[in-house]
XYZ file of C-alpha atoms in Angstrom:
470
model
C 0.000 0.000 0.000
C 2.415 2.497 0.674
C 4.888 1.132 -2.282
C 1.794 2.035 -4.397
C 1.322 5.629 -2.475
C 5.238 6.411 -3.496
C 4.589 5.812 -7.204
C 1.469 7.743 -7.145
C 3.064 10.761 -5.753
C 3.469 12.577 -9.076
C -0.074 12.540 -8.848
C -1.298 13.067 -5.497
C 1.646 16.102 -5.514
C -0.807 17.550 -7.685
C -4.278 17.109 -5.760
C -2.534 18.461 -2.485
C -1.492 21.742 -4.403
C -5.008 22.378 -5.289
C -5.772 21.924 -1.697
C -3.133 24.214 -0.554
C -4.056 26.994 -2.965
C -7.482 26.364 -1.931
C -6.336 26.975 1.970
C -4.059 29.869 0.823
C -7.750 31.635 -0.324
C -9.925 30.037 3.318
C -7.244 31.141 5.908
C -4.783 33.850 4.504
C -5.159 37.177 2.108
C -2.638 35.622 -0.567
C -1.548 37.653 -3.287
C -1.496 37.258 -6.937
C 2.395 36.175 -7.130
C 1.827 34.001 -4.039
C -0.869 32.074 -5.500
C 1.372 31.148 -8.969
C 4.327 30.315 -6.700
C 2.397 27.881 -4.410
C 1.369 26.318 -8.340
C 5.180 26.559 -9.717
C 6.410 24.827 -6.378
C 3.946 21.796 -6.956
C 4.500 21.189 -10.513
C 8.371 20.937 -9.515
C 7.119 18.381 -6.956
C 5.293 16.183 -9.364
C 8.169 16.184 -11.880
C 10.677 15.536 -9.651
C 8.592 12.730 -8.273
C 7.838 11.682 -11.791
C 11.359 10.916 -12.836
C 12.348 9.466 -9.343
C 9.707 6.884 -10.371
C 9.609 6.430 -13.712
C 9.400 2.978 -14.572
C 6.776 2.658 -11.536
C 3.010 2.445 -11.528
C 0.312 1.837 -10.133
C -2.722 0.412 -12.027
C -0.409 -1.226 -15.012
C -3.231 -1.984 -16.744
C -4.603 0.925 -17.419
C -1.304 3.539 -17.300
C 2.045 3.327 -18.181
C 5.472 4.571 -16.821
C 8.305 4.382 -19.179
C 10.880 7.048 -20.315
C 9.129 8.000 -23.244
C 5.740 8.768 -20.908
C 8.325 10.687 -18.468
C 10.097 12.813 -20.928
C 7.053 14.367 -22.519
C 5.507 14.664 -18.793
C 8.730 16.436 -18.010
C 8.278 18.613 -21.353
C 4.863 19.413 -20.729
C 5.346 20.574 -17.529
C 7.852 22.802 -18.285
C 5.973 24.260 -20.490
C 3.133 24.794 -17.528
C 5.964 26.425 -15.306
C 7.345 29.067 -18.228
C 3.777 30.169 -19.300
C 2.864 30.414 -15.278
C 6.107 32.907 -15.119
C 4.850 34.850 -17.930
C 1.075 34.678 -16.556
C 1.540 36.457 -13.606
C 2.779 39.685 -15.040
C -0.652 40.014 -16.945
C -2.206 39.327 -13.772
C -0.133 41.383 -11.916
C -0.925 44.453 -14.275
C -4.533 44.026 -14.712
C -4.914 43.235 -10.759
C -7.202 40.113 -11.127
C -7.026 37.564 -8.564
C -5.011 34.391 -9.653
C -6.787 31.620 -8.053
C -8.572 30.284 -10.557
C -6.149 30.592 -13.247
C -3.534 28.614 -10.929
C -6.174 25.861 -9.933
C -7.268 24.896 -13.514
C -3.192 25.115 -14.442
C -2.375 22.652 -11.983
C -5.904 20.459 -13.482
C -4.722 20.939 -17.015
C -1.245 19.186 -15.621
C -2.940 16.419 -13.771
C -4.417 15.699 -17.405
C -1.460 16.096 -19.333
C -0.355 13.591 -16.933
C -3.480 10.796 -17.833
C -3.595 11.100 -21.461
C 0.368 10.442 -21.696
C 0.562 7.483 -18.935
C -2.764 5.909 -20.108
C -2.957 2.193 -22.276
C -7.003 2.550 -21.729
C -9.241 4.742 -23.859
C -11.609 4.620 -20.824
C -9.074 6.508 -18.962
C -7.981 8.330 -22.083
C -11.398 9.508 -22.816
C -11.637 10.726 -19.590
C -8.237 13.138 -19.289
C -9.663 14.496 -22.638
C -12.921 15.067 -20.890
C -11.086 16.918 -18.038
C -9.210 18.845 -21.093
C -11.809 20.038 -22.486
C -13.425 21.231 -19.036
C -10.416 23.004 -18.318
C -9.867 24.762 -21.854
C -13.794 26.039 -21.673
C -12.974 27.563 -18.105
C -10.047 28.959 -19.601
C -11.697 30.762 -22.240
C -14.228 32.447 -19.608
C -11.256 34.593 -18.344
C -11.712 36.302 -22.163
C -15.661 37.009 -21.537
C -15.901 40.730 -21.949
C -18.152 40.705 -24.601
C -21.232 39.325 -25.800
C -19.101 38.518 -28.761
C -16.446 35.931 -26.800
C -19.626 34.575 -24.715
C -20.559 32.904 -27.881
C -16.872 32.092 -28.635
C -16.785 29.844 -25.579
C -20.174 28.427 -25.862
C -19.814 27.495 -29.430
C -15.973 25.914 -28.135
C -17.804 23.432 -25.815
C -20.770 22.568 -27.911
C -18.236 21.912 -30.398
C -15.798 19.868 -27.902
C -19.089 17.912 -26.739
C -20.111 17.276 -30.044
C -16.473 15.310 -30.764
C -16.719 13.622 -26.789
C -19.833 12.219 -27.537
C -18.454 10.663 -31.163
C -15.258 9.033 -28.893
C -18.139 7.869 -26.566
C -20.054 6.505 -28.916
C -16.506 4.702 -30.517
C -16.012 3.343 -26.941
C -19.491 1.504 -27.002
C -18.669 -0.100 -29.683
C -15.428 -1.549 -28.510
C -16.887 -2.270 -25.192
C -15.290 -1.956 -21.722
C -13.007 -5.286 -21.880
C -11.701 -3.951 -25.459
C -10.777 -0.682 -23.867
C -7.198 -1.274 -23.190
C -4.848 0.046 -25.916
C -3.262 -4.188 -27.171
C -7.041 -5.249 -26.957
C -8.177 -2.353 -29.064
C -5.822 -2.861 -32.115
C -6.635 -6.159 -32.181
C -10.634 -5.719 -31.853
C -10.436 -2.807 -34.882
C -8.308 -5.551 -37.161
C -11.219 -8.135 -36.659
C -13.955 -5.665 -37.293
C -15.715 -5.061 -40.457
C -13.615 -2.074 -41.973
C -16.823 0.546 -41.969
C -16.968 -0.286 -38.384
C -13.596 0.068 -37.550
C -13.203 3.537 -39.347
C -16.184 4.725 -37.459
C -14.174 3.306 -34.044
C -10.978 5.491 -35.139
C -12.691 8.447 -36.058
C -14.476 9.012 -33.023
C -11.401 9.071 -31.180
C -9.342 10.228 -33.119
C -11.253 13.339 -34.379
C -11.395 14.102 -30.386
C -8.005 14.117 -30.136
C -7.315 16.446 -33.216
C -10.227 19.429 -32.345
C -8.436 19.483 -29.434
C -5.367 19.499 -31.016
C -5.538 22.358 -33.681
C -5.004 20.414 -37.185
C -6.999 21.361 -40.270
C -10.064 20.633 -41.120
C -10.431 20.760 -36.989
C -8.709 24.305 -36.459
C -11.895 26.111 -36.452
C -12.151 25.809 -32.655
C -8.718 26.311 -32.066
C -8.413 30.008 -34.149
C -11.696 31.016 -32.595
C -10.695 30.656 -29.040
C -7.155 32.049 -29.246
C -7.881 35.401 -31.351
C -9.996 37.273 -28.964
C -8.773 35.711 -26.025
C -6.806 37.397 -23.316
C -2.973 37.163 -23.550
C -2.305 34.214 -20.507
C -4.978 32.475 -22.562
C -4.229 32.637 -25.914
C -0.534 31.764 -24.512
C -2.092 28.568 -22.874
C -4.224 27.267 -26.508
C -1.095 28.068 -28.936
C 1.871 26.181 -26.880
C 1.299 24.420 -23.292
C -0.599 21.347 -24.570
C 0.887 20.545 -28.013
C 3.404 17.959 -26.085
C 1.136 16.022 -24.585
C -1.348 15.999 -27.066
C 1.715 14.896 -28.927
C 2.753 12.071 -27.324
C -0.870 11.060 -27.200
C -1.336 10.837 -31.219
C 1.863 8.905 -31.571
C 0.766 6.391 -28.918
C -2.345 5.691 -30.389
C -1.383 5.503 -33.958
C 1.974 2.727 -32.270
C -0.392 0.994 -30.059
C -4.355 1.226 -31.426
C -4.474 2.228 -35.137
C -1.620 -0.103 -36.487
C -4.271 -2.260 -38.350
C -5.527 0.684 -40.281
C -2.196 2.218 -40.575
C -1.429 2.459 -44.641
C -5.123 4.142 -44.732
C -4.270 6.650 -41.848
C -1.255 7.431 -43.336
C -3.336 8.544 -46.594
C -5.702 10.815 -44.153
C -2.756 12.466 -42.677
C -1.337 13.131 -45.877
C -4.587 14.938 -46.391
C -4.828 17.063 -42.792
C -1.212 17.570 -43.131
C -1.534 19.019 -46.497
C -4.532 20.928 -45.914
C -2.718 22.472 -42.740
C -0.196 23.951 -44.554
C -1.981 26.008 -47.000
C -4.703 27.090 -44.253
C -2.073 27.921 -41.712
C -0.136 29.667 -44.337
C -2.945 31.281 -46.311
C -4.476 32.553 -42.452
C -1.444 33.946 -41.263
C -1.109 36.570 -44.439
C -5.307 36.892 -44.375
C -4.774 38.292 -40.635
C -4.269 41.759 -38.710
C -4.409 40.111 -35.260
C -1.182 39.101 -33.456
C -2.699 36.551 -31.615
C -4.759 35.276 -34.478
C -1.201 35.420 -36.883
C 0.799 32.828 -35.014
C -2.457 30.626 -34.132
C -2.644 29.950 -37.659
C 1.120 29.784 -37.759
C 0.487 26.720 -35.267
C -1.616 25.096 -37.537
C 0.865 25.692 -40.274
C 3.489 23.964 -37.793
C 1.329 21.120 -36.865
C 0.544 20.368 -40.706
C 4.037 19.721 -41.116
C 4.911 18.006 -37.617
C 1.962 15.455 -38.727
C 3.282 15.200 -42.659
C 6.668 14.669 -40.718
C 5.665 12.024 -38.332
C 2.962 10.092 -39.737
C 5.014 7.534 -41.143
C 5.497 6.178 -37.326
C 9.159 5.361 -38.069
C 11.812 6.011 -35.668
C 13.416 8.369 -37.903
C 10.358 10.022 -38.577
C 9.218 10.344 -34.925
C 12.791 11.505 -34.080
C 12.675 14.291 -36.994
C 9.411 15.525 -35.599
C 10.407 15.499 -31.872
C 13.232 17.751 -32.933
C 11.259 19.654 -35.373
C 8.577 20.480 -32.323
C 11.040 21.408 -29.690
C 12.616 23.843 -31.847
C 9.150 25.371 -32.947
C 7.853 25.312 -29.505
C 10.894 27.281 -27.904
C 10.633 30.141 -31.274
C 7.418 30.015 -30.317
C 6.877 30.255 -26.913
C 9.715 33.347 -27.439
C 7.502 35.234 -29.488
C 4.759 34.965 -26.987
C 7.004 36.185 -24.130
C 7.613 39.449 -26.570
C 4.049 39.659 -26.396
C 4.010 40.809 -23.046
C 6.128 43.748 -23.671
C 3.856 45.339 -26.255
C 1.989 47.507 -24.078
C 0.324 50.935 -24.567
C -1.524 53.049 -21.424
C -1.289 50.264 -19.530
C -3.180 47.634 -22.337
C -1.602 44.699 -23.967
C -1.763 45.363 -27.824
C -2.972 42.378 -29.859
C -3.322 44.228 -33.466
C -0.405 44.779 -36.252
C -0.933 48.481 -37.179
C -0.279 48.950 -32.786
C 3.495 47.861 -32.591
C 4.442 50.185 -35.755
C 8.100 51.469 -35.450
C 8.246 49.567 -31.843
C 12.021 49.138 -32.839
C 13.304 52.737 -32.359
C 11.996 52.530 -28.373
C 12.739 48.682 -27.844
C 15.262 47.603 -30.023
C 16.097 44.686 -27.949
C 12.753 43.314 -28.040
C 12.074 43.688 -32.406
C 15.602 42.135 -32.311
C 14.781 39.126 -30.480
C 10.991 38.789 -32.522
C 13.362 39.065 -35.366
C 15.637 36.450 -33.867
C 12.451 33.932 -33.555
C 10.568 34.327 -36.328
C 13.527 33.779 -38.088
C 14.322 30.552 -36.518
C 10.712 29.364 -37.102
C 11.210 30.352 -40.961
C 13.730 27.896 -40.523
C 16.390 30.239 -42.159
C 20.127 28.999 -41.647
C 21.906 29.214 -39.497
C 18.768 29.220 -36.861
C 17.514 26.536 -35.063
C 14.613 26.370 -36.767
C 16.507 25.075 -39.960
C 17.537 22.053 -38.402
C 13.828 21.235 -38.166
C 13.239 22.266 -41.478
C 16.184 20.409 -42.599
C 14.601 17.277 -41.234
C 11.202 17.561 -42.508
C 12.096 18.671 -46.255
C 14.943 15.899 -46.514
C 12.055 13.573 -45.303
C 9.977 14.361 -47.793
C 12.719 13.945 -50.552
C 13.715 10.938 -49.545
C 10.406 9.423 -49.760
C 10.323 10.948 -53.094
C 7.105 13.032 -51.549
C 7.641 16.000 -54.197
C 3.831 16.768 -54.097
C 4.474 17.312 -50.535
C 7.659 18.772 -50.511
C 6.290 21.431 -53.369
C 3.345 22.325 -50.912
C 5.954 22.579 -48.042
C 8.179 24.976 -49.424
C 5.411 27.339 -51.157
C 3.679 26.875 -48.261
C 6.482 27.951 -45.961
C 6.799 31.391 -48.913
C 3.459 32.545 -48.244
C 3.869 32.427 -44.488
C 7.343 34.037 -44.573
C 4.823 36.855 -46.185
C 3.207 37.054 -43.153
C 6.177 37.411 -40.660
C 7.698 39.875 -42.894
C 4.532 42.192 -42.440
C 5.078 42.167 -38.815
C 8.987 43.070 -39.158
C 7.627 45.680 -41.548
C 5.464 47.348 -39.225
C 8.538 46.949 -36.386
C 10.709 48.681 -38.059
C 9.577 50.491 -41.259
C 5.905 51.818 -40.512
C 4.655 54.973 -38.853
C 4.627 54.717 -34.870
C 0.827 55.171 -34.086
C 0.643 54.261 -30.040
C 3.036 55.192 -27.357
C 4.634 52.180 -26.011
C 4.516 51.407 -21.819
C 8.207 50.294 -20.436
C 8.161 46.917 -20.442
C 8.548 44.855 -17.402
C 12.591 43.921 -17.136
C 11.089 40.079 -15.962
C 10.464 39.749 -19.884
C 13.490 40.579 -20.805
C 15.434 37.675 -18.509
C 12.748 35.389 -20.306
C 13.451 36.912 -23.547
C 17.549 36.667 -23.088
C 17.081 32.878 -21.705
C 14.855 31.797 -24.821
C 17.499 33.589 -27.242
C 20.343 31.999 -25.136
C 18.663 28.116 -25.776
C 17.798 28.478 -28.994
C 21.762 29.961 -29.345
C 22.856 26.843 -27.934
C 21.057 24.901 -30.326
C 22.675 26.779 -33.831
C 26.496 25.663 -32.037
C 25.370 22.761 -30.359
C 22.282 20.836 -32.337
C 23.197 17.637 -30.684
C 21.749 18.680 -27.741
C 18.531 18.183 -29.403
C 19.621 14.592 -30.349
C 20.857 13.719 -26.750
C 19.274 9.961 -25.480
C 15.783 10.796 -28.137
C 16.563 8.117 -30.653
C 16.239 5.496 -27.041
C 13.505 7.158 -25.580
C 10.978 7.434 -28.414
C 11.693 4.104 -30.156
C 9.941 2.436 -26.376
C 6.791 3.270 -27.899
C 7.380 1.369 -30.972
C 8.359 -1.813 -29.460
């Protein structure tokens, strides 16, 4: 009993931070910052208890501990603890209490944590249940308007809409099917009208969730209007676990169906690209510019991957990292555009921002660039990866639509260095707060790292992701 309370401490590390924050509100007068470092010192808990146990668990039917599990546990909740350090400053400045925010960041974890462990779609189905509770309560920080009212109820009628289809896919299989072996091997005995109506209920599920074309609809409409923290939250925290969660199921459930998927992601992939691409340039919203520049990035992280070999899943573990850390940089410079005290969101706002903060258009340069994928940035050695991919496999369709594609969204990014540097100033900027430029100067710093050093990308990956191929 208390062998299995050790290896559920990850976990439970979790539940008694909600508690805490919960008694920080009943029996003290916390403030904002103290509320996000009560949540920062518990996901350091469960990760450090996570790799102390990793090949432990409890339940071993229904979850599983292994190093691939582990490292994208570890990845996704460092991603939770650099968008809480940014968080807090928009808190902070708009003087909102933080409770909340910090309570359904620490849920969102605790189902990062069950969709990457779990071999069950029962228990699958559930974290992405508990997902999609926590994104809707998310968006409700954005409800200023009648306008983003709708935006959130039309984001869970939508969400619901996809749960029930997974639901109805679970039926089918039955309870005793549920576990990931015994699913793959129900779906290969099945009639194959029956088994493509098993995968796309949970797989469609997955992908609204997600952000891939034709499901991106959700995805664009939440993060344009919504506050910065949230927007922050739909574009980058749970694209690693969501992640590891497509590549399990298409190792572990779909392999029957796999040729046919790979046809289908061919298709989404494809169809990615141009939307994410064509979007970006169609835009005047920040926000709204890189959410379709996520799509863009997923379209090619799923043409990348979908293959399911270890080179391929290699090339698109590297190729996310690096687009996640551009990312997540561009995001942080976000929070420095900032005029009477309001966070500006449109492109016309930060014209000629580079003759007040030249450090901060430099280091937007510095990641769009890498996420153009322009040598000698980091972003190239993704590129390199997915475009030699595609060669290889004598793709050219593909690789064609990649590289026009990746044209028409450098069109996009060189709009916003236009209005940087080159257009007329229109807003007087606020001085930013110094915190985002130690974030800033530590993003710029890794992704530095990574033009000298690119093994460090490389280091132990090859092991760790080939476990869930075996």
């Amino acid at each position: 009993m208390l062998e299995n309370l050790l290896y559920l401490l990850s976990e439970v590390s979790l539940l008694i931070t909600m508690f805490v924050l919960l008694w920080q509100k009943i029996f003290f007068e916390s403030s904002i910052k103290s509320y996000f470092k009560t949540t920062k010192i518990g996901v350091c808990i469960s990760v450090l208890f996570a790799v102390l146990f990793y090949n432990k668990v409890v339940f071993d039917t229904y979850f599983e501990s292994t190093s691939y599990t582990v490292l994208f546990y570890v990845l996704s909740s460092f991603m939770v603890f650099a968008w809480l350090s940014l968080s807090v400053k928009w808190f902070v400045s708009e003087d909102i209490s933080s409770l909340r925010f910090c309570l359904l960041s620490v849920l969102a974890l605790l189902s990062f944590n069950v969709i990457i462990k779990s071999v069950n779609l029962g228990f699958l189905f559930l974290g992405l249940l508990m997902l999609s509770f926590v994104n809707y309560k998310f968006l409700k920080f954005s409800e200023q308007s009648e306008e983003f009212h709708s935006v959130s109820k039309r984001y869970i009628l939508t969400v619901l809409f996809f749960a029930i289809m997974m639901m109805a896919s679970l039926l089918i299989l039955t309870p005793q099917n549920w576990e990931y072996a015994k699913a793959a091997e129900f779906i290969g005995m099945s009639d194959a009208k029956l088994a493509i109506f098993i995968i796309s209920g949970i797989l469609f599920y997955l992908l609204i969730l997600w952000g891939v074309a034709p499901f991106h609809f959700c995805f664009i409409d939440a993060v344009a209007p919504a506050v910065l923290p949230i927007a922050t939250y739909f574009n980058l925290v749970s694209v690693f676990a969501l992640f590891a969660t497509f590549v399990k199921l298409n190792t572990m459930v779909f392999v029957p169906f796999g040729s046919e998927l790979g046809l289908v992601y061919l298709c989404f992939g494809i169809f990615s690209l141009i939307i994410g691409a064509i979007g970006a340039n169609a835009s005047r919203n920040l926000k709204k510019i890189f959410a379709y520049s996520g799509v863009y990035n997923l379209g090619m992280l799923l043409l990348l991957v979908s293959p399911f070999t270890a080179s391929n899943l290699l090339g698109g573990f590297i190729y996310l990292q690096v687009y996640i850390l551009a990312l997540f940089g561009v995001y942080t410079a976000f929070y420095s555009f900032k005029s009477n005290g309001v966070y500006l969101s449109n492109l016309n706002m930060i014209n000629s921002i580079a003759k007040v903060r030249p450090f901060i258009s430099a280091s937007m340069l510095f990641f769009m660039l890498s996420m153009m994928g322009i040598a000698p940035f980091p972003g190239f050695i993704g590129q390199l990866y997915a475009l030699e991919s595609f060669a290889e496999s004598s793709s050219y369709l593909i690789l064609f639509v990649a590289l026009l594609s990746m044209l028409v969204l450098m069109t996009a990014y060189l709009q916003i260095v236009r209005s940087m540097y080159f257009n007329q100033k229109e807003v007087d900027f606020n001085r930013p707060d110094y915190g985002v430029y130690v974030y800033l100067v530590i993003n710029m710093l890794l992704l530095a790292v990574l033009i000298f050093k690119p093994e460090f990308l490389l280091y132990d990956a090859p092991a760790v992701l080939n476990v869930v191929l075996k």
